[in-house]
XYZ file of C-alpha atoms in Angstrom:
536
model
C -53.898 58.041 -6.207
C -51.436 58.857 -3.411
C -54.168 58.635 -0.778
C -55.295 55.277 -2.197
C -51.742 53.920 -2.090
C -51.341 55.131 1.496
C -54.611 53.515 2.606
C -53.691 50.247 0.911
C -50.398 50.214 2.813
C -52.341 50.151 6.084
C -53.883 46.878 4.891
C -50.424 45.470 4.022
C -51.016 45.965 0.284
C -48.174 47.838 -1.344
C -48.325 49.579 -4.702
C -47.257 53.009 -5.935
C -49.470 55.946 -6.816
C -48.306 55.639 -10.427
C -49.695 52.087 -10.509
C -53.209 53.483 -10.030
C -52.956 55.319 -13.360
C -51.188 52.518 -15.201
C -53.437 49.630 -14.104
C -56.697 51.506 -13.324
C -58.809 48.534 -12.137
C -58.799 46.578 -8.857
C -57.763 43.479 -10.806
C -54.866 45.342 -12.396
C -53.676 46.695 -9.043
C -53.965 43.241 -7.476
C -51.489 41.955 -10.044
C -48.774 44.427 -8.979
C -49.530 44.777 -5.251
C -47.367 42.908 -2.768
C -47.004 42.528 0.964
C -44.862 44.688 3.209
C -43.098 41.513 4.275
C -41.252 41.621 0.942
C -39.676 44.968 1.839
C -36.474 44.493 3.792
C -34.831 47.901 3.554
C -33.133 49.528 6.515
C -35.158 52.086 8.507
C -35.088 55.544 6.933
C -35.163 58.079 9.762
C -34.744 61.117 7.520
C -32.379 62.788 9.991
C -29.353 64.682 8.695
C -28.604 67.245 6.015
C -31.150 67.495 3.194
C -29.955 68.551 -0.279
C -31.755 71.559 -1.728
C -34.329 70.463 -4.307
C -35.027 72.193 -7.649
C -38.024 74.152 -6.381
C -36.028 75.376 -3.373
C -33.107 76.455 -5.549
C -35.515 78.229 -7.898
C -36.503 80.615 -5.103
C -32.962 81.001 -3.776
C -32.658 82.991 -0.558
C -36.413 83.557 -0.472
C -36.962 79.822 0.123
C -35.472 80.088 3.616
C -37.077 83.351 4.679
C -39.760 83.131 7.376
C -42.632 84.487 5.284
C -42.822 81.576 2.813
C -45.662 79.703 4.506
C -48.820 77.654 4.087
C -51.709 77.224 6.480
C -54.954 75.330 6.893
C -57.953 75.847 9.152
C -59.923 72.777 10.195
C -62.738 71.970 12.566
C -61.761 71.148 16.146
C -63.648 68.697 18.370
C -65.915 70.452 20.843
C -64.299 68.490 23.676
C -60.712 69.116 22.548
C -58.119 69.021 25.328
C -54.915 70.972 24.816
C -52.625 68.476 26.539
C -53.985 65.696 24.317
C -53.373 67.893 21.276
C -49.765 68.446 22.405
C -49.127 64.706 22.602
C -50.760 64.149 19.216
C -48.636 66.838 17.578
C -45.478 65.374 19.092
C -46.385 62.014 17.551
C -46.956 63.642 14.164
C -43.627 65.509 14.353
C -41.864 62.265 15.282
C -43.367 60.568 12.222
C -42.816 63.324 9.662
C -39.192 64.405 9.723
C -39.482 67.708 7.831
C -41.456 69.137 10.753
C -38.184 68.798 12.702
C -36.052 70.583 10.097
C -34.055 73.770 10.542
C -31.989 76.053 8.329
C -28.481 76.375 9.731
C -25.485 78.398 8.507
C -22.738 76.695 6.522
C -19.498 77.641 4.802
C -21.114 77.453 1.346
C -24.428 78.968 2.436
C -27.503 77.890 4.388
C -27.992 74.175 5.021
C -31.259 72.315 5.586
C -30.903 69.831 8.434
C -33.445 67.447 9.981
C -33.113 66.639 13.661
C -33.537 63.256 15.283
C -36.903 62.223 16.634
C -37.990 63.650 19.959
C -36.516 67.160 20.336
C -39.622 69.065 19.158
C -41.809 70.212 22.052
C -45.227 70.818 20.536
C -46.396 72.619 23.696
C -44.246 75.575 22.666
C -45.900 75.655 19.228
C -49.562 75.752 20.348
C -51.592 78.866 21.112
C -55.218 79.342 22.126
C -57.812 81.948 21.189
C -60.896 82.268 23.375
C -63.864 82.356 20.978
C -66.541 81.154 23.375
C -68.505 84.361 22.863
C -68.130 84.492 19.073
C -70.989 83.787 16.693
C -70.792 80.611 14.612
C -70.458 82.662 11.443
C -67.401 84.458 12.808
C -65.327 81.395 13.676
C -63.833 80.869 10.217
C -62.694 84.490 10.097
C -61.172 84.230 13.567
C -59.386 81.040 12.522
C -58.089 82.669 9.350
C -56.581 85.539 11.326
C -55.128 83.079 13.823
C -53.530 81.126 10.978
C -51.874 84.266 9.631
C -50.570 85.162 13.071
C -49.252 81.628 13.534
C -47.495 81.828 10.174
C -45.801 85.053 11.236
C -44.235 83.165 14.143
C -42.454 80.629 11.937
C -38.668 80.819 11.798
C -36.643 78.222 9.836
C -33.364 79.394 11.355
C -34.727 78.580 14.814
C -36.177 75.263 13.705
C -39.754 76.512 14.113
C -41.407 75.149 10.990
C -44.921 74.651 12.344
C -47.330 76.308 14.760
C -50.931 75.581 15.773
C -53.627 77.815 17.227
C -56.733 76.376 18.874
C -59.770 78.598 18.392
C -61.750 77.464 21.433
C -65.484 77.912 20.809
C -66.488 76.192 24.035
C -67.391 72.593 24.890
C -70.785 72.600 23.180
C -69.761 73.304 19.582
C -66.879 72.652 17.187
C -64.047 75.129 17.363
C -61.237 75.538 14.870
C -57.600 74.593 14.564
C -55.334 76.900 12.606
C -52.251 75.013 11.427
C -49.352 76.901 9.873
C -46.147 75.470 8.424
C -43.191 76.817 6.523
C -43.157 75.812 2.863
C -39.838 74.017 3.397
C -41.802 71.454 5.416
C -45.048 71.067 3.464
C -46.786 71.340 0.118
C -50.438 70.985 -0.872
C -50.338 67.177 -0.825
C -48.672 67.144 2.595
C -51.800 68.499 4.266
C -53.747 65.473 3.022
C -51.248 63.322 4.912
C -50.925 65.446 8.041
C -54.611 65.962 8.832
C -55.587 62.254 8.984
C -52.442 61.539 10.994
C -53.219 64.319 13.464
C -56.763 63.016 13.863
C -55.573 59.438 14.377
C -52.929 60.511 16.898
C -55.382 62.671 18.839
C -57.988 59.898 19.040
C -55.351 57.428 20.229
C -54.090 59.718 22.995
C -57.642 60.630 24.033
C -58.396 56.914 24.365
C -55.307 56.344 26.494
C -53.326 54.585 23.773
C -49.881 55.317 22.403
C -50.210 56.806 18.896
C -48.933 54.392 16.260
C -49.045 56.174 12.922
C -48.344 54.437 9.640
C -44.609 54.418 8.834
C -43.115 56.656 6.163
C -41.236 54.409 3.706
C -39.299 57.205 2.011
C -37.933 60.186 3.909
C -37.767 63.577 2.241
C -33.993 63.509 2.749
C -33.707 60.282 0.766
C -35.938 61.694 -1.948
C -33.831 64.853 -2.247
C -30.645 62.788 -2.459
C -32.165 60.656 -5.223
C -32.969 63.820 -7.186
C -29.360 64.990 -6.901
C -28.174 61.604 -8.172
C -30.659 61.620 -11.045
C -29.590 65.079 -12.207
C -26.210 63.817 -13.452
C -27.282 60.488 -14.917
C -26.960 59.934 -18.656
C -30.662 59.292 -19.159
C -31.413 62.717 -17.667
C -28.661 64.669 -19.406
C -29.866 63.096 -22.664
C -33.067 65.140 -22.241
C -31.196 68.454 -22.488
C -31.459 68.792 -26.270
C -35.236 68.355 -26.163
C -35.645 70.912 -23.386
C -33.502 73.394 -25.314
C -35.640 72.902 -28.422
C -38.840 73.333 -26.420
C -37.701 76.604 -24.820
C -35.601 77.990 -27.646
C -38.167 80.187 -29.397
C -38.827 83.488 -27.551
C -42.363 84.733 -26.966
C -44.016 88.086 -27.514
C -44.513 89.766 -24.091
C -47.997 89.159 -22.726
C -48.376 92.516 -21.044
C -46.624 95.861 -21.103
C -43.134 94.385 -21.405
C -40.863 91.764 -19.820
C -40.735 91.021 -16.108
C -38.513 93.301 -14.039
C -37.347 91.494 -10.866
C -36.696 94.792 -9.112
C -40.188 96.105 -9.856
C -42.417 93.054 -10.218
C -42.416 91.599 -6.720
C -45.023 89.743 -4.687
C -46.072 93.030 -3.096
C -47.260 94.321 -6.489
C -49.378 91.299 -7.414
C -53.090 91.772 -8.090
C -55.566 88.880 -8.125
C -58.895 88.323 -9.824
C -61.183 85.322 -9.401
C -64.114 83.766 -11.240
C -66.417 80.873 -10.407
C -67.684 78.044 -12.589
C -71.003 77.036 -10.971
C -71.878 73.505 -9.939
C -73.707 72.421 -13.100
C -70.956 72.931 -15.688
C -68.235 72.306 -13.088
C -69.615 68.833 -12.406
C -69.431 68.086 -16.135
C -65.906 69.467 -16.475
C -64.432 67.437 -13.611
C -66.348 64.203 -14.189
C -67.802 63.664 -17.649
C -65.333 65.650 -19.774
C -62.201 63.850 -18.483
C -63.997 60.522 -18.868
C -64.988 60.926 -22.522
C -61.663 62.506 -23.532
C -59.521 60.105 -21.455
C -57.638 62.892 -19.707
C -57.251 64.549 -16.323
C -59.111 67.507 -14.853
C -55.886 69.514 -15.022
C -55.720 68.936 -18.787
C -59.285 70.200 -19.221
C -58.433 73.373 -17.291
C -55.122 73.788 -19.120
C -56.769 73.413 -22.529
C -59.323 76.106 -21.708
C -56.596 78.419 -20.382
C -54.423 77.903 -23.466
C -57.398 78.530 -25.751
C -58.211 81.721 -23.856
C -54.641 83.036 -24.086
C -54.354 82.132 -27.780
C -57.622 83.911 -28.590
C -56.684 86.871 -26.388
C -53.303 87.315 -28.114
C -54.697 86.926 -31.638
C -54.432 84.306 -34.336
C -50.923 85.209 -35.513
C -49.252 84.740 -32.135
C -46.523 82.067 -31.918
C -46.724 78.955 -29.752
C -47.490 79.414 -26.090
C -45.095 78.438 -23.285
C -46.661 77.540 -19.932
C -44.992 76.371 -16.724
C -47.027 73.506 -15.292
C -46.848 73.158 -11.529
C -47.576 69.692 -10.187
C -47.181 67.648 -7.042
C -43.694 66.550 -8.159
C -44.026 63.099 -6.598
C -43.005 61.210 -9.709
C -41.494 57.726 -9.339
C -37.730 57.848 -8.738
C -36.198 54.401 -8.450
C -37.986 52.389 -5.787
C -38.796 55.443 -3.655
C -42.447 55.761 -2.655
C -43.319 59.285 -1.434
C -47.054 58.626 -0.956
C -46.664 58.985 2.841
C -43.967 61.652 2.831
C -44.499 65.204 4.062
C -42.340 67.869 2.439
C -42.029 70.362 -0.399
C -42.127 68.137 -3.477
C -43.604 70.661 -5.900
C -42.332 70.211 -9.443
C -42.518 72.665 -12.335
C -41.825 72.007 -15.993
C -42.560 73.949 -19.188
C -44.777 72.870 -22.070
C -45.093 74.441 -25.510
C -48.609 74.563 -26.942
C -49.117 75.317 -30.633
C -52.769 76.146 -31.305
C -52.551 77.800 -34.718
C -54.625 74.981 -36.208
C -57.390 75.240 -33.595
C -60.376 77.509 -34.198
C -60.333 78.996 -30.716
C -63.006 81.585 -31.555
C -65.483 78.723 -32.094
C -64.748 76.867 -28.855
C -67.246 78.777 -26.639
C -70.082 77.646 -28.925
C -69.458 74.043 -27.865
C -68.949 72.603 -31.345
C -66.189 70.335 -32.693
C -63.579 73.075 -32.155
C -63.876 72.484 -28.408
C -62.905 68.849 -28.836
C -60.050 69.813 -31.152
C -58.714 72.196 -28.522
C -58.754 69.641 -25.718
C -57.211 66.851 -27.785
C -54.491 69.162 -29.128
C -53.481 70.447 -25.701
C -53.690 66.990 -24.141
C -51.253 65.574 -26.697
C -48.797 68.460 -26.662
C -48.737 68.634 -22.857
C -47.823 64.941 -22.754
C -44.883 65.191 -25.139
C -42.401 66.705 -22.693
C -39.066 64.897 -22.331
C -39.306 61.952 -19.953
C -41.638 62.531 -17.022
C -41.108 66.304 -16.897
C -39.016 66.060 -13.738
C -35.793 66.357 -15.701
C -36.148 70.053 -16.469
C -35.824 71.067 -12.827
C -33.027 68.567 -12.241
C -30.973 69.774 -15.199
C -31.729 73.440 -14.547
C -30.932 73.533 -10.821
C -28.977 70.430 -9.766
C -26.553 69.848 -12.644
C -23.766 72.470 -12.913
C -23.030 71.437 -16.494
C -26.539 71.781 -17.909
C -27.903 74.472 -15.589
C -26.328 77.477 -17.353
C -27.624 76.246 -20.729
C -31.234 76.175 -19.552
C -30.865 79.375 -17.526
C -29.962 81.276 -20.703
C -33.206 80.301 -22.467
C -36.557 82.129 -22.355
C -38.825 81.063 -19.535
C -42.619 80.785 -19.793
C -44.592 83.922 -19.027
C -47.541 81.936 -17.676
C -47.659 79.532 -14.749
C -50.540 77.112 -14.186
C -51.465 75.156 -11.069
C -54.521 73.009 -10.336
C -54.712 72.583 -6.563
C -57.252 69.761 -6.601
C -60.454 69.213 -4.641
C -61.342 70.428 -1.150
C -64.391 70.402 1.091
C -66.263 73.697 1.257
C -68.562 75.415 3.708
C -71.794 73.519 4.219
C -70.373 70.095 3.304
C -69.014 69.116 6.676
C -66.442 71.906 6.688
C -67.058 72.473 10.419
C -66.662 68.783 11.265
C -63.664 67.886 13.368
C -60.402 67.584 11.424
C -62.001 68.675 8.136
C -61.116 71.902 6.257
C -63.265 74.754 7.571
C -64.352 77.711 5.477
C -63.987 78.678 1.846
C -60.461 79.994 2.511
C -59.323 76.951 4.501
C -56.031 76.711 2.594
C -53.835 79.789 2.474
C -50.265 80.962 2.427
C -47.855 83.862 2.321
C -44.677 84.858 0.509
C -41.958 87.408 1.081
C -43.259 90.753 -0.297
C -39.839 91.419 -1.850
C -39.727 88.117 -3.747
C -39.664 88.640 -7.539
C -42.596 87.030 -9.301
C -41.712 84.240 -11.706
C -44.460 84.736 -14.295
C -46.371 87.580 -15.891
C -49.567 85.632 -15.181
C -50.139 82.896 -12.597
C -53.297 80.936 -13.362
C -54.750 78.782 -10.617
C -57.801 76.596 -10.173
C -59.305 74.801 -7.197
C -62.386 72.597 -6.887
C -64.550 73.000 -3.779
C -67.493 70.849 -2.781
C -70.611 72.856 -1.931
C -74.208 71.864 -1.071
C -75.110 72.442 -4.736
C -72.209 70.377 -6.021
C -68.566 71.009 -6.942
C -67.612 74.575 -7.879
C -64.452 75.615 -9.705
C -62.682 78.784 -8.660
C -60.317 80.269 -11.244
C -57.683 82.816 -10.263
C -55.355 85.022 -12.289
C -52.498 86.751 -10.452
C -50.228 89.272 -12.149
C -47.869 92.166 -11.352
C -49.819 95.420 -11.574
C -47.266 97.039 -13.884
C -47.490 94.279 -16.498
C -51.199 93.622 -16.903
C -54.009 96.056 -16.152
C -57.289 95.009 -14.572
C -59.287 95.281 -17.803
C -56.908 92.970 -19.679
C -56.873 90.456 -16.838
C -60.670 90.517 -16.666
C -60.972 89.841 -20.392
C -58.530 86.935 -20.150
C -60.355 85.473 -17.164
C -63.729 85.696 -18.884
C -62.290 84.046 -21.974
C -61.096 81.215 -19.738
C -64.649 80.870 -18.442
C -66.028 80.932 -21.994
C -63.651 78.184 -23.113
C -64.659 76.008 -20.166
C -68.332 76.618 -20.924
C -67.706 75.501 -24.500
C -65.978 72.324 -23.348
C -68.850 71.539 -20.972
C -71.425 72.099 -23.714
C -69.456 70.013 -26.198
C -69.267 67.123 -23.745
C -73.048 66.725 -24.011
C -72.685 65.863 -27.716
C -72.816 62.053 -28.116
C -70.073 62.358 -30.735
C -67.732 64.187 -28.342
C -64.605 62.673 -26.880
C -62.393 59.870 -28.006
C -58.826 58.728 -27.566
C -55.604 60.348 -28.698
C -52.246 58.836 -29.594
C -50.807 59.206 -26.084
C -53.468 56.817 -24.787
C -51.604 54.041 -26.629
C -47.963 54.506 -25.542
C -46.848 51.163 -26.995
C -48.053 52.063 -30.491
C -46.844 54.679 -32.961
C -50.138 56.165 -34.140
C -51.134 59.457 -35.724
C -54.399 61.069 -34.633
C -56.135 60.243 -37.911
C -55.240 56.575 -37.365
C -56.680 56.709 -33.851
C -59.874 58.268 -35.217
C -60.098 55.591 -37.908
C -59.690 52.789 -35.362
C -62.356 54.265 -33.108
C -64.738 54.749 -36.014
C -64.251 51.129 -37.060
C -64.852 49.928 -33.528
C -68.048 51.984 -33.333
C -69.245 50.488 -36.638
C -68.627 46.982 -35.314
C -70.811 47.721 -32.296
C -73.656 49.230 -34.326
């Protein structure tokens, strides 16, 4: 939705990413779209001090340490010229202000400050690796190592928030570009903005033209200031009671006890991964969301919740899960569709599955549909848009201590979205290269925030889309056998949802699909049944 809004802007059609979900059809979007000529706001350069956002405050001092990084490896044109790349990167840094940010000392602690356009010299941020003698199959590995080395050279206190390494494979074949950035400057969505801009800037310079990238309507600085303003507004503070009720009931520890911040650090984390092959994955990301009127993330979340509920046993209380999302929710008239920065938002949900027959879900019967509809509805009943939890917890001194005293979810969940994989154009210029094209690092001493971090990513392969599921956990809390059982249960739940989708009777709406009406699920079912009878 954000990419669609950004592309429409290039054609002088303005609408927000949220409009894509609310209006859905081209006709609906046409009714709300307007011309850029109607926008008469003053230029937003983004320069100056940037308030710390909720996700930055959550990590505290670790947010400004050099090792909190992300990187991507992409294909490089076979005829790439380094001086052209330097000019292109300078144009990108001029356009996206957070690439010019630095962490500077202040009387009350570190400050995040964005410099004016122009002072970044990209030539100092570019390295080159000679890979002319390397085999084609080794290039992705070389690029991955180059990305890690580039990430190690980042230093927020020196204003070095990005570095690039050109893996030069020679003029007759595509090389690689390893791009590393500090997390203060980028998030997962940011890469989808930066890569097309870098390509456009490079092609312009190579053709002898001055790069003219699409403007950024909302700077990250403005966005962060809007969050600080929102955190103390009455409509946000009114959400506090609901958040307290949602988090108030403590959970039974998932593993061998509660998290210990001194023991359970990033250095102790173990990871396990599983793959959903192309056949069922295609169903889960296309057909299942369509018939149940939900998102891919809700399908994955439902299967995860069902797996945890079954793993813990039928008498376990409701499950708390922290949902990580892109965080680019509408705030006033701000449009962050073109903005690069760390927008990530996290909010808790409470899922009560005592009425769902989770043991029957893998068989693909009606229980699978019950699970998905139950989780879909409960995940959508958070206060407001979900953004308020982080605002009240980290940016409001009056409400922050109240939320800090409550239990926090033991599980975190993040769906990273869809990426190209090896064999689907991954070695094409400016496209992600290799199965591990997106990576990152954290400070080894940073305390983990959850007993289990569940992640999912969709990669396109020659056989079709594949889902990769990952469970990360501190070694002292969850042993390998327990993690493996939980991961396989997650797979089983997804298999059940895919099988259930093939049933002609599967799917249907839920109450949240009709936000203007006050309907119970049985009333929704009755309406749908009546509509089906009218069509028969």
